[in-house]
PDB file of C-alpha atoms and ligand atoms in Angstrom:
ATOM      1  CA  UNK K  29     -48.039  31.994 166.618  1.00  0.00           C
ATOM      2  CA  UNK K  30     -47.459  28.327 165.638  1.00  0.00           C
ATOM      3  CA  UNK K  31     -44.949  27.549 162.686  1.00  0.00           C
ATOM      4  CA  UNK K  32     -47.148  26.548 159.574  1.00  0.00           C
ATOM      5  CA  UNK K  33     -45.548  24.033 156.883  1.00  0.00           C
ATOM      6  CA  UNK K  34     -46.079  22.326 153.518  1.00  0.00           C
ATOM      7  CA  UNK K  35     -44.496  19.642 152.985  1.00  0.00           C
ATOM      8  CA  UNK K  36     -43.679  17.742 150.033  1.00  0.00           C
ATOM      9  CA  UNK K  37     -43.115  13.903 150.428  1.00  0.00           C
ATOM     10  CA  UNK K  38     -41.352  12.347 147.162  1.00  0.00           C
ATOM     11  CA  UNK K  39     -41.173   9.038 147.919  1.00  0.00           C
ATOM     12  CA  UNK K  40     -39.462   6.653 145.149  1.00  0.00           C
ATOM     13  CA  UNK K  41     -40.433   9.274 142.737  1.00  0.00           C
ATOM     14  CA  UNK K  42     -38.288  11.589 140.968  1.00  0.00           C
ATOM     15  CA  UNK K  43     -33.914  10.158 139.837  1.00  0.00           C
ATOM     16  CA  UNK K  44     -31.845  12.758 140.019  1.00  0.00           C
ATOM     17  CA  UNK K  45     -32.356  14.508 136.452  1.00  0.00           C
ATOM     18  CA  UNK K  46     -36.132  15.030 137.487  1.00  0.00           C
ATOM     19  CA  UNK K  47     -35.401  16.027 140.665  1.00  0.00           C
ATOM     20  CA  UNK K  48     -33.581  19.569 139.228  1.00  0.00           C
ATOM     21  CA  UNK K  49     -36.268  19.944 136.727  1.00  0.00           C
ATOM     22  CA  UNK K  50     -39.252  19.987 139.433  1.00  0.00           C
ATOM     23  CA  UNK K  51     -36.748  22.079 141.707  1.00  0.00           C
ATOM     24  CA  UNK K  52     -35.989  24.139 139.522  1.00  0.00           C
ATOM     25  CA  UNK K  53     -39.838  25.029 138.885  1.00  0.00           C
ATOM     26  CA  UNK K  54     -40.957  25.135 142.282  1.00  0.00           C
ATOM     27  CA  UNK K  55     -38.316  27.474 143.234  1.00  0.00           C
ATOM     28  CA  UNK K  56     -39.607  30.181 140.401  1.00  0.00           C
ATOM     29  CA  UNK K  57     -43.044  29.544 140.886  1.00  0.00           C
ATOM     30  CA  UNK K  58     -43.349  29.897 145.010  1.00  0.00           C
ATOM     31  CA  UNK K  59     -45.655  32.133 146.149  1.00  0.00           C
ATOM     32  CA  UNK K  60     -44.438  34.865 148.915  1.00  0.00           C
ATOM     33  CA  UNK K  61     -45.342  33.371 152.644  1.00  0.00           C
ATOM     34  CA  UNK K  62     -44.949  32.742 156.286  1.00  0.00           C
ATOM     35  CA  UNK K  63     -45.797  28.971 155.432  1.00  0.00           C
ATOM     36  CA  UNK K  64     -42.394  26.824 155.790  1.00  0.00           C
ATOM     37  CA  UNK K  65     -42.234  25.139 152.522  1.00  0.00           C
ATOM     38  CA  UNK K  66     -40.873  21.971 152.877  1.00  0.00           C
ATOM     39  CA  UNK K  67     -39.464  18.712 149.937  1.00  0.00           C
ATOM     40  CA  UNK K  68     -38.734  15.651 150.598  1.00  0.00           C
ATOM     41  CA  UNK K  69     -36.747  14.014 147.604  1.00  0.00           C
ATOM     42  CA  UNK K  70     -35.331  10.407 147.446  1.00  0.00           C
ATOM     43  CA  UNK K  71     -31.764  10.350 149.726  1.00  0.00           C
ATOM     44  CA  UNK K  72     -29.625  10.240 146.319  1.00  0.00           C
ATOM     45  CA  UNK K  73     -30.784  13.924 145.550  1.00  0.00           C
ATOM     46  CA  UNK K  74     -30.450  15.308 148.592  1.00  0.00           C
ATOM     47  CA  UNK K  75     -27.179  16.819 148.230  1.00  0.00           C
ATOM     48  CA  UNK K  76     -28.157  18.215 144.929  1.00  0.00           C
ATOM     49  CA  UNK K  77     -31.435  19.495 145.962  1.00  0.00           C
ATOM     50  CA  UNK K  78     -29.196  21.851 149.029  1.00  0.00           C
ATOM     51  CA  UNK K  79     -27.435  22.703 146.692  1.00  0.00           C
ATOM     52  CA  UNK K  80     -29.923  23.898 143.951  1.00  0.00           C
ATOM     53  CA  UNK K  81     -32.349  25.608 146.518  1.00  0.00           C
ATOM     54  CA  UNK K  82     -29.394  27.668 148.102  1.00  0.00           C
ATOM     55  CA  UNK K  83     -31.325  31.297 147.219  1.00  0.00           C
ATOM     56  CA  UNK K  84     -34.654  29.358 148.108  1.00  0.00           C
ATOM     57  CA  UNK K  85     -36.641  29.759 151.041  1.00  0.00           C
ATOM     58  CA  UNK K  86     -37.510  25.975 150.384  1.00  0.00           C
ATOM     59  CA  UNK K  87     -36.217  23.294 152.833  1.00  0.00           C
ATOM     60  CA  UNK K  88     -34.684  20.182 152.690  1.00  0.00           C
ATOM     61  CA  UNK K  89     -35.970  17.382 154.273  1.00  0.00           C
ATOM     62  CA  UNK K  90     -34.515  13.880 154.186  1.00  0.00           C
ATOM     63  CA  UNK K  91     -37.413  11.249 153.885  1.00  0.00           C
ATOM     64  CA  UNK K  92     -35.600   8.560 156.720  1.00  0.00           C
ATOM     65  CA  UNK K  93     -32.595   8.349 158.868  1.00  0.00           C
ATOM     66  CA  UNK K  94     -31.355   5.700 160.903  1.00  0.00           C
ATOM     67  CA  UNK K  95     -30.620   6.139 164.824  1.00  0.00           C
ATOM     68  CA  UNK K  96     -27.205   4.518 164.663  1.00  0.00           C
ATOM     69  CA  UNK K  97     -24.535   6.973 164.296  1.00  0.00           C
ATOM     70  CA  UNK K  98     -22.397   4.122 162.100  1.00  0.00           C
ATOM     71  CA  UNK K  99     -21.799   1.103 160.944  1.00  0.00           C
ATOM     72  CA  UNK K 100     -22.400  -2.473 159.821  1.00  0.00           C
ATOM     73  CA  UNK K 101     -26.800  -1.137 158.567  1.00  0.00           C
ATOM     74  CA  UNK K 102     -26.269  -2.124 154.506  1.00  0.00           C
ATOM     75  CA  UNK K 103     -28.349  -0.296 153.087  1.00  0.00           C
ATOM     76  CA  UNK K 104     -28.618   2.461 155.780  1.00  0.00           C
ATOM     77  CA  UNK K 105     -28.265   6.651 156.625  1.00  0.00           C
ATOM     78  CA  UNK K 106     -27.089   8.370 159.733  1.00  0.00           C
ATOM     79  CA  UNK K 107     -27.943  11.766 161.420  1.00  0.00           C
ATOM     80  CA  UNK K 108     -24.122  12.747 160.317  1.00  0.00           C
ATOM     81  CA  UNK K 109     -24.385  12.127 156.952  1.00  0.00           C
ATOM     82  CA  UNK K 110     -27.977  14.065 156.600  1.00  0.00           C
ATOM     83  CA  UNK K 111     -26.500  17.042 157.919  1.00  0.00           C
ATOM     84  CA  UNK K 112     -22.328  16.955 156.670  1.00  0.00           C
ATOM     85  CA  UNK K 113     -24.350  17.904 153.050  1.00  0.00           C
ATOM     86  CA  UNK K 114     -26.727  20.293 154.809  1.00  0.00           C
ATOM     87  CA  UNK K 115     -30.094  18.486 155.338  1.00  0.00           C
ATOM     88  CA  UNK K 116     -30.868  18.803 159.338  1.00  0.00           C
ATOM     89  CA  UNK K 117     -34.992  17.932 158.824  1.00  0.00           C
ATOM     90  CA  UNK K 118     -36.132  14.590 158.294  1.00  0.00           C
ATOM     91  CA  UNK K 119     -39.042  12.620 158.307  1.00  0.00           C
ATOM     92  CA  UNK K 120     -39.403   9.658 161.269  1.00  0.00           C
ATOM     93  CA  UNK K 121     -42.674   6.963 161.053  1.00  0.00           C
ATOM     94  CA  UNK K 122     -44.554   7.134 158.239  1.00  0.00           C
ATOM     95  CA  UNK K 123     -47.031   4.502 157.718  1.00  0.00           C
ATOM     96  CA  UNK K 124     -45.331   3.302 155.000  1.00  0.00           C
ATOM     97  CA  UNK K 125     -42.037   2.713 156.751  1.00  0.00           C
ATOM     98  CA  UNK K 126     -44.148   1.258 159.765  1.00  0.00           C
ATOM     99  CA  UNK K 127     -46.169  -1.170 157.807  1.00  0.00           C
ATOM    100  CA  UNK K 128     -42.947  -1.550 154.581  1.00  0.00           C
ATOM    101  CA  UNK K 129     -40.454  -1.680 156.281  1.00  0.00           C
ATOM    102  CA  UNK K 130     -41.305  -3.039 159.902  1.00  0.00           C
ATOM    103  CA  UNK K 131     -40.306   0.227 161.808  1.00  0.00           C
ATOM    104  CA  UNK K 132     -42.290  -0.188 165.603  1.00  0.00           C
ATOM    105  CA  UNK K 133     -42.318   2.723 168.062  1.00  0.00           C
ATOM    106  CA  UNK K 134     -39.686   1.099 169.426  1.00  0.00           C
ATOM    107  CA  UNK K 135     -37.305   1.428 166.578  1.00  0.00           C
ATOM    108  CA  UNK K 136     -38.765   4.850 165.485  1.00  0.00           C
ATOM    109  CA  UNK K 137     -38.495   6.299 169.451  1.00  0.00           C
ATOM    110  CA  UNK K 138     -35.012   4.991 169.124  1.00  0.00           C
ATOM    111  CA  UNK K 139     -34.876   7.312 166.017  1.00  0.00           C
ATOM    112  CA  UNK K 140     -36.227  10.273 167.134  1.00  0.00           C
ATOM    113  CA  UNK K 141     -33.885  10.271 170.176  1.00  0.00           C
ATOM    114  CA  UNK K 142     -30.556   9.979 167.560  1.00  0.00           C
ATOM    115  CA  UNK K 143     -32.310  12.824 165.738  1.00  0.00           C
ATOM    116  CA  UNK K 144     -33.042  14.940 168.641  1.00  0.00           C
ATOM    117  CA  UNK K 145     -29.372  14.223 169.933  1.00  0.00           C
ATOM    118  CA  UNK K 146     -27.933  15.758 166.675  1.00  0.00           C
ATOM    119  CA  UNK K 147     -30.443  18.946 166.747  1.00  0.00           C
ATOM    120  CA  UNK K 148     -32.555  17.545 163.443  1.00  0.00           C
ATOM    121  CA  UNK K 149     -35.487  18.793 163.261  1.00  0.00           C
ATOM    122  CA  UNK K 150     -38.207  15.394 163.349  1.00  0.00           C
ATOM    123  CA  UNK K 151     -41.459  14.591 161.214  1.00  0.00           C
ATOM    124  CA  UNK K 152     -43.132  12.627 162.725  1.00  0.00           C
ATOM    125  CA  UNK K 153     -45.253  10.416 160.997  1.00  0.00           C
ATOM    126  CA  UNK K 154     -47.835   8.456 162.759  1.00  0.00           C
ATOM    127  CA  UNK K 155     -52.303   8.075 162.217  1.00  0.00           C
ATOM    128  CA  UNK K 156     -54.597   4.601 162.184  1.00  0.00           C
ATOM    129  CA  UNK K 157     -55.521   2.496 159.757  1.00  0.00           C
ATOM    130  CA  UNK K 158     -59.197   1.980 158.392  1.00  0.00           C
ATOM    131  CA  UNK K 159     -59.755  -1.118 160.922  1.00  0.00           C
ATOM    132  CA  UNK K 160     -58.740   1.091 164.276  1.00  0.00           C
ATOM    133  CA  UNK K 161     -61.029   3.994 163.239  1.00  0.00           C
ATOM    134  CA  UNK K 162     -64.298   1.206 162.297  1.00  0.00           C
ATOM    135  CA  UNK K 163     -64.288  -0.169 165.916  1.00  0.00           C
ATOM    136  CA  UNK K 164     -63.749   3.323 166.971  1.00  0.00           C
ATOM    137  CA  UNK K 165     -60.026   2.482 168.431  1.00  0.00           C
ATOM    138  CA  UNK K 166     -58.936   5.183 166.812  1.00  0.00           C
ATOM    139  CA  UNK K 167     -57.950   7.923 169.233  1.00  0.00           C
ATOM    140  CA  UNK K 168     -56.135   5.210 171.161  1.00  0.00           C
ATOM    141  CA  UNK K 169     -53.942   3.937 169.072  1.00  0.00           C
ATOM    142  CA  UNK K 170     -53.073   7.592 168.000  1.00  0.00           C
ATOM    143  CA  UNK K 171     -52.318   8.319 171.750  1.00  0.00           C
ATOM    144  CA  UNK K 172     -50.106   5.127 172.032  1.00  0.00           C
ATOM    145  CA  UNK K 173     -48.512   5.837 168.935  1.00  0.00           C
ATOM    146  CA  UNK K 174     -47.468   9.016 170.740  1.00  0.00           C
ATOM    147  CA  UNK K 175     -46.739   8.017 173.696  1.00  0.00           C
ATOM    148  CA  UNK K 176     -44.708   5.680 172.931  1.00  0.00           C
ATOM    149  CA  UNK K 177     -42.115   7.000 170.651  1.00  0.00           C
ATOM    150  CA  UNK K 178     -42.664  10.662 171.725  1.00  0.00           C
ATOM    151  CA  UNK K 179     -43.668  10.729 176.021  1.00  0.00           C
ATOM    152  CA  UNK K 180     -39.919  10.274 177.083  1.00  0.00           C
ATOM    153  CA  UNK K 181     -38.996  13.373 175.055  1.00  0.00           C
ATOM    154  CA  UNK K 182     -37.348  16.143 177.440  1.00  0.00           C
ATOM    155  CA  UNK K 183     -39.794  19.260 177.729  1.00  0.00           C
ATOM    156  CA  UNK K 184     -37.399  20.994 175.362  1.00  0.00           C
ATOM    157  CA  UNK K 185     -37.054  17.902 172.991  1.00  0.00           C
ATOM    158  CA  UNK K 186     -40.937  19.987 171.698  1.00  0.00           C
ATOM    159  CA  UNK K 187     -39.146  22.284 169.946  1.00  0.00           C
ATOM    160  CA  UNK K 188     -37.763  20.285 167.700  1.00  0.00           C
ATOM    161  CA  UNK K 189     -40.732  18.063 166.744  1.00  0.00           C
ATOM    162  CA  UNK K 190     -43.464  18.410 164.036  1.00  0.00           C
ATOM    163  CA  UNK K 191     -46.481  15.705 164.122  1.00  0.00           C
ATOM    164  CA  UNK K 192     -47.785  15.228 160.947  1.00  0.00           C
ATOM    165  CA  UNK K 193     -51.276  12.645 161.502  1.00  0.00           C
ATOM    166  CA  UNK K 194     -51.418  10.414 158.474  1.00  0.00           C
ATOM    167  CA  UNK K 195     -54.782   8.585 158.653  1.00  0.00           C
ATOM    168  CA  UNK K 196     -53.489   5.242 156.838  1.00  0.00           C
ATOM    169  CA  UNK K 197     -56.748   4.925 155.092  1.00  0.00           C
ATOM    170  CA  UNK K 198     -56.392   8.135 153.707  1.00  0.00           C
ATOM    171  CA  UNK K 199     -53.055   8.199 152.191  1.00  0.00           C
ATOM    172  CA  UNK K 200     -52.451   7.242 148.648  1.00  0.00           C
ATOM    173  CA  UNK K 201     -56.318   6.585 148.475  1.00  0.00           C
ATOM    174  CA  UNK K 202     -57.853   9.192 146.989  1.00  0.00           C
ATOM    175  CA  UNK K 203     -60.051   9.301 150.116  1.00  0.00           C
ATOM    176  CA  UNK K 204     -59.189  12.351 152.095  1.00  0.00           C
ATOM    177  CA  UNK K 205     -60.404  12.363 156.453  1.00  0.00           C
ATOM    178  CA  UNK K 206     -62.398  14.898 156.287  1.00  0.00           C
ATOM    179  CA  UNK K 207     -61.532  18.182 157.688  1.00  0.00           C
ATOM    180  CA  UNK K 208     -64.048  18.322 160.990  1.00  0.00           C
ATOM    181  CA  UNK K 209     -62.066  14.820 161.615  1.00  0.00           C
ATOM    182  CA  UNK K 210     -58.207  15.917 161.054  1.00  0.00           C
ATOM    183  CA  UNK K 211     -60.105  18.868 162.992  1.00  0.00           C
ATOM    184  CA  UNK K 212     -61.251  16.413 165.988  1.00  0.00           C
ATOM    185  CA  UNK K 213     -57.984  13.991 165.828  1.00  0.00           C
ATOM    186  CA  UNK K 214     -55.776  17.668 165.572  1.00  0.00           C
ATOM    187  CA  UNK K 215     -57.584  18.941 169.291  1.00  0.00           C
ATOM    188  CA  UNK K 216     -57.375  15.152 171.071  1.00  0.00           C
ATOM    189  CA  UNK K 217     -53.370  14.880 169.912  1.00  0.00           C
ATOM    190  CA  UNK K 218     -52.776  18.399 171.025  1.00  0.00           C
ATOM    191  CA  UNK K 219     -55.224  17.526 174.534  1.00  0.00           C
ATOM    192  CA  UNK K 220     -52.850  14.482 175.061  1.00  0.00           C
ATOM    193  CA  UNK K 221     -49.996  16.298 175.049  1.00  0.00           C
ATOM    194  CA  UNK K 222     -50.990  19.076 176.978  1.00  0.00           C
ATOM    195  CA  UNK K 223     -52.178  16.238 179.503  1.00  0.00           C
ATOM    196  CA  UNK K 224     -48.452  14.970 179.203  1.00  0.00           C
ATOM    197  CA  UNK K 225     -46.025  17.894 179.184  1.00  0.00           C
ATOM    198  CA  UNK K 226     -47.917  21.266 179.375  1.00  0.00           C
ATOM    199  CA  UNK K 227     -50.464  23.569 177.630  1.00  0.00           C
ATOM    200  CA  UNK K 228     -47.117  25.680 176.297  1.00  0.00           C
ATOM    201  CA  UNK K 229     -45.640  22.572 174.603  1.00  0.00           C
ATOM    202  CA  UNK K 230     -49.282  21.715 172.890  1.00  0.00           C
ATOM    203  CA  UNK K 231     -50.528  24.718 171.628  1.00  0.00           C
ATOM    204  CA  UNK K 232     -46.855  25.402 170.527  1.00  0.00           C
ATOM    205  CA  UNK K 233     -46.384  22.456 168.169  1.00  0.00           C
ATOM    206  CA  UNK K 234     -47.290  22.632 164.917  1.00  0.00           C
ATOM    207  CA  UNK K 235     -49.313  19.144 163.778  1.00  0.00           C
ATOM    208  CA  UNK K 236     -49.447  18.555 159.953  1.00  0.00           C
ATOM    209  CA  UNK K 237     -52.750  17.216 158.225  1.00  0.00           C
ATOM    210  CA  UNK K 238     -51.528  14.132 155.495  1.00  0.00           C
ATOM    211  CA  UNK K 239     -53.730  12.437 153.248  1.00  0.00           C
ATOM    212  CA  UNK K 240     -53.937  12.682 149.434  1.00  0.00           C
ATOM    213  CA  UNK K 241     -54.582  16.417 150.222  1.00  0.00           C
ATOM    214  CA  UNK K 242     -54.835  18.412 146.684  1.00  0.00           C
ATOM    215  CA  UNK K 243     -55.765  21.658 145.620  1.00  0.00           C
ATOM    216  CA  UNK K 244     -58.969  21.265 146.019  1.00  0.00           C
ATOM    217  CA  UNK K 245     -59.537  20.129 149.668  1.00  0.00           C
ATOM    218  CA  UNK K 246     -57.146  21.365 151.341  1.00  0.00           C
ATOM    219  CA  UNK K 247     -58.507  24.686 152.112  1.00  0.00           C
ATOM    220  CA  UNK K 248     -60.353  23.670 153.798  1.00  0.00           C
ATOM    221  CA  UNK K 249     -58.729  21.361 155.958  1.00  0.00           C
ATOM    222  CA  UNK K 250     -56.007  24.256 156.953  1.00  0.00           C
ATOM    223  CA  UNK K 251     -59.185  25.964 157.658  1.00  0.00           C
ATOM    224  CA  UNK K 252     -59.332  24.017 160.911  1.00  0.00           C
ATOM    225  CA  UNK K 253     -58.043  25.628 163.771  1.00  0.00           C
ATOM    226  CA  UNK K 254     -55.575  22.108 164.921  1.00  0.00           C
ATOM    227  CA  UNK K 255     -54.303  22.120 161.853  1.00  0.00           C
ATOM    228  CA  UNK K 256     -51.164  23.527 161.107  1.00  0.00           C
ATOM    229  CA  UNK K 257     -50.421  22.924 157.302  1.00  0.00           C
ATOM    230  CA  UNK K 258     -49.991  19.345 155.356  1.00  0.00           C
ATOM    231  CA  UNK K 259     -47.813  16.348 154.781  1.00  0.00           C
ATOM    232  CA  UNK K 260     -48.139  15.997 150.813  1.00  0.00           C
ATOM    233  CA  UNK K 261     -47.844  13.415 148.788  1.00  0.00           C
ATOM    234  CA  UNK K 262     -48.696  12.135 145.621  1.00  0.00           C
ATOM    235  CA  UNK K 263     -49.580  16.143 144.896  1.00  0.00           C
ATOM    236  CA  UNK K 264     -46.058  16.985 146.005  1.00  0.00           C
ATOM    237  CA  UNK K 265     -44.526  15.446 142.937  1.00  0.00           C
ATOM    238  CA  UNK K 266     -47.202  18.097 140.240  1.00  0.00           C
ATOM    239  CA  UNK K 267     -44.960  21.942 140.838  1.00  0.00           C
ATOM    240  CA  UNK K 268     -48.643  23.180 140.102  1.00  0.00           C
ATOM    241  CA  UNK K 269     -50.326  21.223 142.560  1.00  0.00           C
ATOM    242  CA  UNK K 270     -47.935  21.572 145.169  1.00  0.00           C
ATOM    243  CA  UNK K 271     -47.881  25.473 144.394  1.00  0.00           C
ATOM    244  CA  UNK K 272     -51.647  25.638 144.392  1.00  0.00           C
ATOM    245  CA  UNK K 273     -51.670  23.588 148.425  1.00  0.00           C
ATOM    246  CA  UNK K 274     -48.735  26.368 149.791  1.00  0.00           C
ATOM    247  CA  UNK K 275     -51.719  28.944 148.479  1.00  0.00           C
ATOM    248  CA  UNK K 276     -54.172  27.560 150.275  1.00  0.00           C
ATOM    249  CA  UNK K 277     -52.147  27.758 153.540  1.00  0.00           C
TER     250      UNK K 277
HETATM  251  P1  PGA X  24     -50.662  11.962 149.537  1.00  0.00           P
HETATM  252  O1  PGA X  24     -49.343  10.905 151.123  1.00  0.00           O
HETATM  253  O2  PGA X  24     -51.590  12.536 149.707  1.00  0.00           O
HETATM  254  O3  PGA X  24     -50.966  11.031 148.265  1.00  0.00           O
HETATM  255  O4  PGA X  24     -51.513  10.764 150.382  1.00  0.00           O
HETATM  256  C1  PGA X  24     -49.784  11.165 152.090  1.00  0.00           C
HETATM  257  C2  PGA X  24     -48.511  11.315 153.008  1.00  0.00           C
HETATM  258  O5  PGA X  24     -47.627   9.837 152.933  1.00  0.00           O
HETATM  259  O6  PGA X  24     -47.849  11.506 153.603  1.00  0.00           O
END
């Protein structure tokens, strides 16, 4: 059985005090669930979030990291720094990192390798842009993103990888991929991994869908056989919405 996950990517939202307030509410309202629930606040709130959630099943992830261990990389954070505050999960390759901060497949492959070398869990994001879909290139683009960043991995490294398919045209736009579009792409992702590695790895990897998941569409998206949960942006900032999405899984 694959692990189901609902993860909240808070992006550049919520200061320390606001983070404490939202986490307090989430921890109090979290329903019993066999799914993993993860939140990714900003770097400055991570340490306090870990402490606040020490008695909760809610896990804490970082939104990004640098590939180097340390050094002259102004403004960056290393895997060791995250591990030192007990954060062992990191989101890598979010479309905003790709489009706004110029992160390309080559850089992302380095980040993934560095996180895995430190035994971290990686939530690896990828997905096509609207033009790719309009020109019917979306499968090719997604395959290439996967191949460039992940296909040099050893078979055993896949147990540390969670995939998050996020079509860029659905992120923050209110426009969601239909459950059928999500299923179609998730099935293709699994097939691509089965061909490059093996059926067991493909069958075991958790694949999240991300892009305008809300309480009113989560259940239908999560009901698809190859969709194992969601990476939630906007709706993860509202306690009741996020809780409803957790319930939907
Ligand atoms: P959204 O963001 O749910 O606000 O569309 C998803 C994401 O960026 O991970």
